[in-house]
Tab-separated table of C-alpha atoms and ligand atoms in Angstrom:
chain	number	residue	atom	x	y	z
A	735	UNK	CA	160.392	67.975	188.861
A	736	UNK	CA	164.173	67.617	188.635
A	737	UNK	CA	166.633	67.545	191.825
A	738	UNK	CA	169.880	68.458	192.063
A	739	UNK	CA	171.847	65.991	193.978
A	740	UNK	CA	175.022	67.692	194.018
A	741	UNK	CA	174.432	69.177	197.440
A	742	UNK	CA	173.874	66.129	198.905
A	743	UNK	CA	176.846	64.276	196.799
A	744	UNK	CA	179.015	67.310	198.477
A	745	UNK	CA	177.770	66.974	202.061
A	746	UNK	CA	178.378	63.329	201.694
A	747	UNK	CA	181.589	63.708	201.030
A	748	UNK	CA	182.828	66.263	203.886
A	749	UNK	CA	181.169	64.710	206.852
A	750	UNK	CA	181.850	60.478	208.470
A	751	UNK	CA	179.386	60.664	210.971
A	752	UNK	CA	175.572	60.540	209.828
A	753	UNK	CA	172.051	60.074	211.629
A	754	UNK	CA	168.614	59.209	209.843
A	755	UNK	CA	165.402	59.404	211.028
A	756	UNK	CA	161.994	59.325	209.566
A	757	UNK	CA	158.727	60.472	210.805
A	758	UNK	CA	156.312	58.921	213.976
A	759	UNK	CA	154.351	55.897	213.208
A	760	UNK	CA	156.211	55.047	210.427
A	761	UNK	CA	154.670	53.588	207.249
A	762	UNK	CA	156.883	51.450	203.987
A	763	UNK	CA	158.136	54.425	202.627
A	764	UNK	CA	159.353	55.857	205.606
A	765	UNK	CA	161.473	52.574	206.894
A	766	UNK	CA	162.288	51.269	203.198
A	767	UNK	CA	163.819	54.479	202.193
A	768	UNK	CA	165.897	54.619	205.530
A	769	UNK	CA	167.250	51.229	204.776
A	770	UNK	CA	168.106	53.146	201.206
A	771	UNK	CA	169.594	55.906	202.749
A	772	UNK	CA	171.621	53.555	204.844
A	773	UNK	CA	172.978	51.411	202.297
A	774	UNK	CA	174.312	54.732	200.554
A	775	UNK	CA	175.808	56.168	202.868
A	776	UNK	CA	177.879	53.000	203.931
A	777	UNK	CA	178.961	52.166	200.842
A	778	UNK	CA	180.581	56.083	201.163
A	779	UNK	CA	182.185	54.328	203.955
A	780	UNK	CA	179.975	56.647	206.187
A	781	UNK	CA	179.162	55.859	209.668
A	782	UNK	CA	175.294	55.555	210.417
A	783	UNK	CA	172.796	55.598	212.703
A	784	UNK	CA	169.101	54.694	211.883
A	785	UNK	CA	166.764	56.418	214.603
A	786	UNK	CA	163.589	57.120	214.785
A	787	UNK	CA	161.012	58.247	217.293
A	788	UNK	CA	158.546	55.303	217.215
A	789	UNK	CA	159.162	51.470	217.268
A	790	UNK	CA	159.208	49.451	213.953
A	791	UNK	CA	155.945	47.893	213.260
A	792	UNK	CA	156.147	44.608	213.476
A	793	UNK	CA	155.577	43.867	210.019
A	794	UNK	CA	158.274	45.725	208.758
A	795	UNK	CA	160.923	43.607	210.744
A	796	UNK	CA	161.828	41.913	207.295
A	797	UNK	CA	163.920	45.214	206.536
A	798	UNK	CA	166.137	44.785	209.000
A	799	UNK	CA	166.750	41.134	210.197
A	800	UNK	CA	169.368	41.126	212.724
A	801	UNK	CA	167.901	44.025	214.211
A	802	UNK	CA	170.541	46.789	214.224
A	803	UNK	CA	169.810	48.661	212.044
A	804	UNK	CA	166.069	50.937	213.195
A	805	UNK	CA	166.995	52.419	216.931
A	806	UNK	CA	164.243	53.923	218.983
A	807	UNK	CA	164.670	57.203	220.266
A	808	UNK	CA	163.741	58.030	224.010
A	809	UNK	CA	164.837	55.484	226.301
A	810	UNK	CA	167.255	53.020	224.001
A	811	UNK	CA	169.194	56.415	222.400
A	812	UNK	CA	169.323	59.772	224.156
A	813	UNK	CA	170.536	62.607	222.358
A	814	UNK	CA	173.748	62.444	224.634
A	815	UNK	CA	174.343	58.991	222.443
A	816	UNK	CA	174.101	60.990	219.259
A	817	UNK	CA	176.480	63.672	220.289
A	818	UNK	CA	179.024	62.482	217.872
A	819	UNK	CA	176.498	62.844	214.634
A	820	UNK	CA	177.684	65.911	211.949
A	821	UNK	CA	174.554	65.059	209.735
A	822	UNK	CA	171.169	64.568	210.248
A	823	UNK	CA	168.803	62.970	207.010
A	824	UNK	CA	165.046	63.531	207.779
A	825	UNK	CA	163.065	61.544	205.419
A	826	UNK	CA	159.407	61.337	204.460
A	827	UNK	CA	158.452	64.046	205.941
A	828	UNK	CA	158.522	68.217	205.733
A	829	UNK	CA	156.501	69.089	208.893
A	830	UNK	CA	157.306	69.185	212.361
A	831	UNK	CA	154.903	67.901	214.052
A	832	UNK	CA	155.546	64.733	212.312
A	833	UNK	CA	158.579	64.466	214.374
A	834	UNK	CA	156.695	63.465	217.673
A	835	UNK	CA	159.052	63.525	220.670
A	836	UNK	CA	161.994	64.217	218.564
A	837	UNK	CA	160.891	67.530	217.039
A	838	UNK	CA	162.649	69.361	219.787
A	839	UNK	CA	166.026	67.441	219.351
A	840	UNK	CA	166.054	67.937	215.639
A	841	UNK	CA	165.601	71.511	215.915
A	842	UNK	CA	168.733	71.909	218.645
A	843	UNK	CA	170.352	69.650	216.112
A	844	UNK	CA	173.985	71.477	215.024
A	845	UNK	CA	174.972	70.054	212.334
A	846	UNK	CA	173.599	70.129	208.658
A	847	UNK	CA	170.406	68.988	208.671
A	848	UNK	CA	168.683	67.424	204.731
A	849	UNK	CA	164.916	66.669	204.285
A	850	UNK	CA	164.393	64.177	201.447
A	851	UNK	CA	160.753	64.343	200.675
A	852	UNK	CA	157.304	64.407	198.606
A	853	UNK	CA	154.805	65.692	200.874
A	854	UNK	CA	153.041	69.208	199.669
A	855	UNK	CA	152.886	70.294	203.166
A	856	UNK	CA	155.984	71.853	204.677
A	857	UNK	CA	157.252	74.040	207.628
A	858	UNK	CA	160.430	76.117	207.939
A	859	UNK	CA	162.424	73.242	208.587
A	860	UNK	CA	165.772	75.067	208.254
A	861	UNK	CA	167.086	72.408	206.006
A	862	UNK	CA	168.422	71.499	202.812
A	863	UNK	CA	165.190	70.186	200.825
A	864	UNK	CA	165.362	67.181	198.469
A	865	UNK	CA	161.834	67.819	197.104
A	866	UNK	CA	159.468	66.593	194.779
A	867	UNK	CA	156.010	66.750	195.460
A	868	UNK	CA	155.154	64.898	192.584
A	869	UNK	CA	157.348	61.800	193.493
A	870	UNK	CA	155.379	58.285	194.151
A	871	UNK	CA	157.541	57.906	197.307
A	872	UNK	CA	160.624	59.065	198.983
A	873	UNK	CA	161.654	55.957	198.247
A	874	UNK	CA	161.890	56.650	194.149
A	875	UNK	CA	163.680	60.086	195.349
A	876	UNK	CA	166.366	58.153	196.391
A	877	UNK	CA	166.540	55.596	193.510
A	878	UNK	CA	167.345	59.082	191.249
A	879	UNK	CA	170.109	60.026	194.347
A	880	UNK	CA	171.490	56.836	194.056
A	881	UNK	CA	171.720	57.041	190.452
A	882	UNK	CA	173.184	61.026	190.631
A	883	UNK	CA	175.286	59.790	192.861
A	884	UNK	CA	176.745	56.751	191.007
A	885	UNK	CA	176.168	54.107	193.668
A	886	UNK	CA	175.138	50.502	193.548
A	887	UNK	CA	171.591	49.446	194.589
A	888	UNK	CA	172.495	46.373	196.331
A	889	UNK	CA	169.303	43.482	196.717
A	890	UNK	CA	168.981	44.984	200.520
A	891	UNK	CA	168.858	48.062	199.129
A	892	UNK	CA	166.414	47.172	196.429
A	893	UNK	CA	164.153	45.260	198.945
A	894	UNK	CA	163.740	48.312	200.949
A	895	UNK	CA	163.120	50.897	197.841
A	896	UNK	CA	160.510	48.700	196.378
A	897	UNK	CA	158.929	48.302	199.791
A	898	UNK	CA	158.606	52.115	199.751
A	899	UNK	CA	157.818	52.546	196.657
A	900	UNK	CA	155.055	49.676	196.675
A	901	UNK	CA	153.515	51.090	200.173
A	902	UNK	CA	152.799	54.564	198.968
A	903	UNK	CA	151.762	53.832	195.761
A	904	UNK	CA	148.885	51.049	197.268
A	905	UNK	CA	150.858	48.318	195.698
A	906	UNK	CA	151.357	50.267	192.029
A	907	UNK	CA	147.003	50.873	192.057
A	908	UNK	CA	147.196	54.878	193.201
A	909	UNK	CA	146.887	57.542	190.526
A	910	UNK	CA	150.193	58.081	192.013
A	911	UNK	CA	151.788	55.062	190.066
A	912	UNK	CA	153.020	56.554	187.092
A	913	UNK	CA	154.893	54.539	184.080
A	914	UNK	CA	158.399	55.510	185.177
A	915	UNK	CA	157.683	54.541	189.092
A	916	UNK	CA	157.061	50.789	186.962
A	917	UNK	CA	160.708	51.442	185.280
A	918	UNK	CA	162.161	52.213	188.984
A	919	UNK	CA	160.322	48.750	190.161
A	920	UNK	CA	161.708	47.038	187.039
A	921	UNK	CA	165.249	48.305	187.948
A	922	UNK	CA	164.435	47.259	191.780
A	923	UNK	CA	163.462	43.734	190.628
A	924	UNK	CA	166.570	43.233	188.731
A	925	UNK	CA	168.427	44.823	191.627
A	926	UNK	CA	167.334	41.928	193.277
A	927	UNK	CA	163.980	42.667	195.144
A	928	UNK	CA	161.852	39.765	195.666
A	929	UNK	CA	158.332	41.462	195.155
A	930	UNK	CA	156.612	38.003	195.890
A	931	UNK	CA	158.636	37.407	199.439
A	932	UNK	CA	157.612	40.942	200.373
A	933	UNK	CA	154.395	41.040	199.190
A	934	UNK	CA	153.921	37.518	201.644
A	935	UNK	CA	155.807	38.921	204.485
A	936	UNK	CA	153.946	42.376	204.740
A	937	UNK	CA	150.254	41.229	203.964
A	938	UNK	CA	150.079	37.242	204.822
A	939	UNK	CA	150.972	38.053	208.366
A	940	UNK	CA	147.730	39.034	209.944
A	941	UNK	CA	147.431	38.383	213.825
A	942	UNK	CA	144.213	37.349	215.049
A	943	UNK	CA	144.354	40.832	216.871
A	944	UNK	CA	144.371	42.680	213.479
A	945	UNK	CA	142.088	41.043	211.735
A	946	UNK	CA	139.340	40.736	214.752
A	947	UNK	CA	140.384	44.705	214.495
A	948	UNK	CA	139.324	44.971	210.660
A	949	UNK	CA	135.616	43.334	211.880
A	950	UNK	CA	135.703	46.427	214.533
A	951	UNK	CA	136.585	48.459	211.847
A	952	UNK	CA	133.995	47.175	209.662
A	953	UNK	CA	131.928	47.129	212.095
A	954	UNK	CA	132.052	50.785	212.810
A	955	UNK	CA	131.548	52.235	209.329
A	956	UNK	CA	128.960	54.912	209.032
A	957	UNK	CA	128.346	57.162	205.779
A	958	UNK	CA	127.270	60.685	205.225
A	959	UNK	CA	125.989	62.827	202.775
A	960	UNK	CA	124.288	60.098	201.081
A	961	UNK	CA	127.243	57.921	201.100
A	962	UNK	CA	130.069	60.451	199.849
A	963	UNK	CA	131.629	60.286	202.944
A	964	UNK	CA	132.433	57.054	204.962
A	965	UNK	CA	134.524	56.810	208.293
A	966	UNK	CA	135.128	54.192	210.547
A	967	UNK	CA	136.417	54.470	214.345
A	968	UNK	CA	138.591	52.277	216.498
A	969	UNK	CA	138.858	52.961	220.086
A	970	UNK	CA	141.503	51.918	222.398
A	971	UNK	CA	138.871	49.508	223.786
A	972	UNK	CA	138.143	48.097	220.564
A	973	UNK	CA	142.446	47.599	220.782
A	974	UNK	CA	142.359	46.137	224.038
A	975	UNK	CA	139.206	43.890	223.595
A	976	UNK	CA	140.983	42.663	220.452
A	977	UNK	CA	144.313	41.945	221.524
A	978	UNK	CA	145.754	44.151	218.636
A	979	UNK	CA	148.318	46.735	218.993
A	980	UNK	CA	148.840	50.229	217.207
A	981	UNK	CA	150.497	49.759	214.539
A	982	UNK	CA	147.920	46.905	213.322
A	983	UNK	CA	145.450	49.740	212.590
A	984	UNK	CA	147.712	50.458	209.477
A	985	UNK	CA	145.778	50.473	206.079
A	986	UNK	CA	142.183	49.980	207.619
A	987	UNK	CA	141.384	53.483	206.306
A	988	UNK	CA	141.137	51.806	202.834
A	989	UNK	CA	137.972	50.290	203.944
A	990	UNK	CA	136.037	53.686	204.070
A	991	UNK	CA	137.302	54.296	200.384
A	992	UNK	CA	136.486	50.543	198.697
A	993	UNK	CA	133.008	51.528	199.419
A	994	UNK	CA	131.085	52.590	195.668
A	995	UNK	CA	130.400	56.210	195.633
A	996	UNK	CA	132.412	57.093	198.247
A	997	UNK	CA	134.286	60.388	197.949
A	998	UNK	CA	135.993	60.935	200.865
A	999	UNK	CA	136.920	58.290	203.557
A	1000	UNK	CA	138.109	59.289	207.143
A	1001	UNK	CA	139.261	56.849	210.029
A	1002	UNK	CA	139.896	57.611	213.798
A	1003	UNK	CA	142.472	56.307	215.968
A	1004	UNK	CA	142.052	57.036	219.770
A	1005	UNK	CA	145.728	56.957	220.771
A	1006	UNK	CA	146.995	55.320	224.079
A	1007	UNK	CA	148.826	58.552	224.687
A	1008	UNK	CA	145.564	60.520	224.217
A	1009	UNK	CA	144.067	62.308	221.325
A	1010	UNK	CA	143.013	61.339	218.298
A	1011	UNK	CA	144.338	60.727	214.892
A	1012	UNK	CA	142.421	60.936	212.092
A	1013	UNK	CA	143.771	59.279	208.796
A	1014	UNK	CA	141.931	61.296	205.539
A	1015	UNK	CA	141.164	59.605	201.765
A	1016	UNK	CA	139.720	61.377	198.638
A	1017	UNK	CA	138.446	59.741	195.600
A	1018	UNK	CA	137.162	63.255	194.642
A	1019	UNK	CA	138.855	66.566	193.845
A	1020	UNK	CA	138.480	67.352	197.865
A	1021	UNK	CA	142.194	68.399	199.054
A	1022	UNK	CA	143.259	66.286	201.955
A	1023	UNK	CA	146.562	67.769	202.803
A	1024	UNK	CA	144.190	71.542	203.067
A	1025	UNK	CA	141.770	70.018	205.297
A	1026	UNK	CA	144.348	68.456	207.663
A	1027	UNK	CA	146.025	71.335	207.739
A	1028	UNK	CA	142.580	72.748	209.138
A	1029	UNK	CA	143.161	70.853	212.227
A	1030	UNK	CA	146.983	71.321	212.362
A	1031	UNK	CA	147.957	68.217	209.994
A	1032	UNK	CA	148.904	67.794	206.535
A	1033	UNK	CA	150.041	65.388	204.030
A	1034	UNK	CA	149.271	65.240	199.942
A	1035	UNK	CA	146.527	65.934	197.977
A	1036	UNK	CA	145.047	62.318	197.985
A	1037	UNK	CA	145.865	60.972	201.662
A	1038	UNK	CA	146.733	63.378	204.452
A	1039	UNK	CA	146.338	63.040	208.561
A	1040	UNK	CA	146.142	64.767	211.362
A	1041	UNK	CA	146.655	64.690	215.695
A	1042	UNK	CA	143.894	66.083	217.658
A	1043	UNK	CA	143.327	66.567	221.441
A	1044	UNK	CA	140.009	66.346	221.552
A	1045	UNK	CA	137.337	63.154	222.411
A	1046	UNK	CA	136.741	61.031	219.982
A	1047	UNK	CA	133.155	62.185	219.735
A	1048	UNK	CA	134.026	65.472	219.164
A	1049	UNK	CA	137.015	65.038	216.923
A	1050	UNK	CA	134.405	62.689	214.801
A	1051	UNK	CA	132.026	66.116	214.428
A	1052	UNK	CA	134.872	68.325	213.631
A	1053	UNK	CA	135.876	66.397	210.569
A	1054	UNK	CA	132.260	65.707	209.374
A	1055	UNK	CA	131.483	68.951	209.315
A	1056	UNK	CA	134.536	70.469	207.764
A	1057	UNK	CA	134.357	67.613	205.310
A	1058	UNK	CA	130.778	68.289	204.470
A	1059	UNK	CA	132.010	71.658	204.055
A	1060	UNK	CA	134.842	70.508	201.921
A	1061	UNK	CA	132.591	67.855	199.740
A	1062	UNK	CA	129.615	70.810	198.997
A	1063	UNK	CA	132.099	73.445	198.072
A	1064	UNK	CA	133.383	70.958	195.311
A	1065	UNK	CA	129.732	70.282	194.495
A	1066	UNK	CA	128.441	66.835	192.936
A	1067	UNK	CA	130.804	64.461	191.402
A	1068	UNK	CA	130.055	62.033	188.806
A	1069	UNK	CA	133.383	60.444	188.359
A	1070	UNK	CA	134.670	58.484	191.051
A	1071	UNK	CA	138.666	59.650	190.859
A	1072	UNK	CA	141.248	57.617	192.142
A	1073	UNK	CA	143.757	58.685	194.238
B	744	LIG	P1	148.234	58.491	207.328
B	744	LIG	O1	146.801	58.826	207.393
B	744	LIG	O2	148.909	58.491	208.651
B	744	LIG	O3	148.502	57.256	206.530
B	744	LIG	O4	148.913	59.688	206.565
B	744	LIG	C1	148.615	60.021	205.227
B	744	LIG	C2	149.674	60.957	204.710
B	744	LIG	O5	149.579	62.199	205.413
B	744	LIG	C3	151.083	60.458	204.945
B	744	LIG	O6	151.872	60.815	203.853
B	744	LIG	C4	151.521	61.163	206.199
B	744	LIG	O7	152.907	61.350	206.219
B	744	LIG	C5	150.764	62.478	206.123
B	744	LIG	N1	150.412	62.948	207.461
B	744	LIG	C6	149.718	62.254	208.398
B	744	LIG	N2	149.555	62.987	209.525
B	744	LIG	C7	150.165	64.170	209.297
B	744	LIG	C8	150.380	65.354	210.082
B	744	LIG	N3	149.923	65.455	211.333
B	744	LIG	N4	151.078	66.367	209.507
B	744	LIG	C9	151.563	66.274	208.247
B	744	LIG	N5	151.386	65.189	207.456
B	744	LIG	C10	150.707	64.155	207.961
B	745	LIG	MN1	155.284	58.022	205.124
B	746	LIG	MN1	155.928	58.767	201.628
């Protein structure tokens, strides 16, 4: 699927004054591509402002070193503080709800507002859509804008793409890694992305928290259906008793799919806030984003998620049995597809 950039090369070029966000919880893609995004727009000579709804993960401080560039929305920025913005860049993400706290701000937001994106799911944003559902990562979207719109990937720049790029596509093993997202990492690499330094930084930096939370994890995993479907729970006990925080719970829903013969994986976060979020894998031809949208969520065809309010007991049930549903409607699989 082909984009046309112009739109964006235009609104570039009329407005000074720009504000990026991304979505809550934010993964590789969504923080690499806003250091992208950045890096574009100030080489326009564009004023920006990088906010977004949750805190940066810990892990992801590499991307931004002196730390100002990622601003957390709420009690550090108000809207009042944004008052001066004309544009607003949404990236990595076509669905409200994936806005958390901010949803209601973006959608009193004035000015222009642009989604640059690959999920399938999508709302009525009332936005200007940068689209391709077929892209690796929003983070190769804006490798093609920065090469529609004639700009220079600096090594920053580069270190952030490939971290999106690498995040979303499992580290280039997803069915999602396709020979030209290898030509976009080649072009990273000589941009000047050090694949070896991020690699290190992002996955030899385990706290004893996390990975006492990755035996809970283990710990936890039950199958179904004869082992088609796996899931694994962590409780906000299991964070506490652990010493590990939120964002360390990143990834673990990988476990449930490493298992052989596993079809479909599911993990459960209780949240500190309350609820539940439930993170959903296939290795079958079972449609994540469609059964997250069953319980209000959404995401792509491989790896989707969803928020729910209910216990963790009863959110557990709710997905087993509308995944049962899911796997027996698609009957028995042989092949064990990758994502
Ligand atoms: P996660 O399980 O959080 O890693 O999410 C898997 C994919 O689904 C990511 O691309 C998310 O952006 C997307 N996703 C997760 N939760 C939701 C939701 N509530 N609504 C729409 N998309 C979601
Ligand atoms: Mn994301
Ligand atoms: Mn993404």
């Amino acid at each position: 699927m082909s984009i046309d950039w112009t739109p964006l090369a235009d609104l570039i070029e009329r407005h000074d004054r720009f504000l990026v966000t991304t979505h809550v919880r934010p993964d590789g893609d969504a923080l690499g591509s806003e250091v992208g995004m950045a890096g574009l727009l100030r080489q326009r000579g564009k004023d920006v402002r990088v906010v977004n709804v949750s805190p940066t993960p810990p892990r992801y401080n590499y991307l931004d070193e002196d730390r100002t560039l990622f601003e957390h929305f709420g009690k550090q920025v108000t809207p009042a503080d944004l008052a001066d913005r004309e544009v607003l860049v949404i990236l990595d993400l076509s669905a409200w709800n994936q806005l958390g706290d901010m949803a209601d701000y973006v959608r009193g937001f004035a000015g222009p507002r642009v989604v640059i994106d690959h999920h399938v799911s999508e709302d009525d944003m009332r936005a200007m859509f940068f689209k391709d559902t077929t892209a690796e990562a929003t983070g190769g979207l804006l490798v093609r804008a920065f090469h529609s719109l004639g700009a220079k990937i600096t090594p920053e720049v580069a270190n952030g793409l490939l971290t999106a790029i690498a995040m979303d596509t499992g580290w280039f093993r997803h069915s999602n890694t396709t020979p030209q997202t290898l030509r976009t990492v080649a072009e990273l690499v000589e941009a000047g992305a050090e694949i070896n330094r991020i690699y290190r930084l992002l996955f030899e930096q385990n706290t004893l928290g996390r990975l006492k939370l990755m035996g809970e994890t283990l710990t936890s995993l039950r199958t179904e259906m004869g082992g088609r479907i796996a899931y694994a729970t962590v409780t906000r006990d299991d964070l506490a008793r652990t010493g590990a925080v939120p964002a360390d719970t990143e990834d673990l829903v990988d476990f449930t799919v490493s298992m052989s013969g596993v079809e479909l994986g599911l993990f459960f976060i209780e949240l500190a806030r309350g609820g539940v979020k439930v993170s959903i894998r296939a290795r079958s031809g079972v449609d994540c984003a469609g059964l997250a949208a069953r319980f209000g969520g959404g995401g792509h065809h491989a790896a989707a998620g969803a928020t729910l309010n209910e216990p963790l007991d009863d959110c557990v049930a709710l997905l087993l049995d509308a995944a049962r549903e899911a796997l027996e409607a698609i009957g028995t699989q042989t092949v064990k597809s990758a994502v």
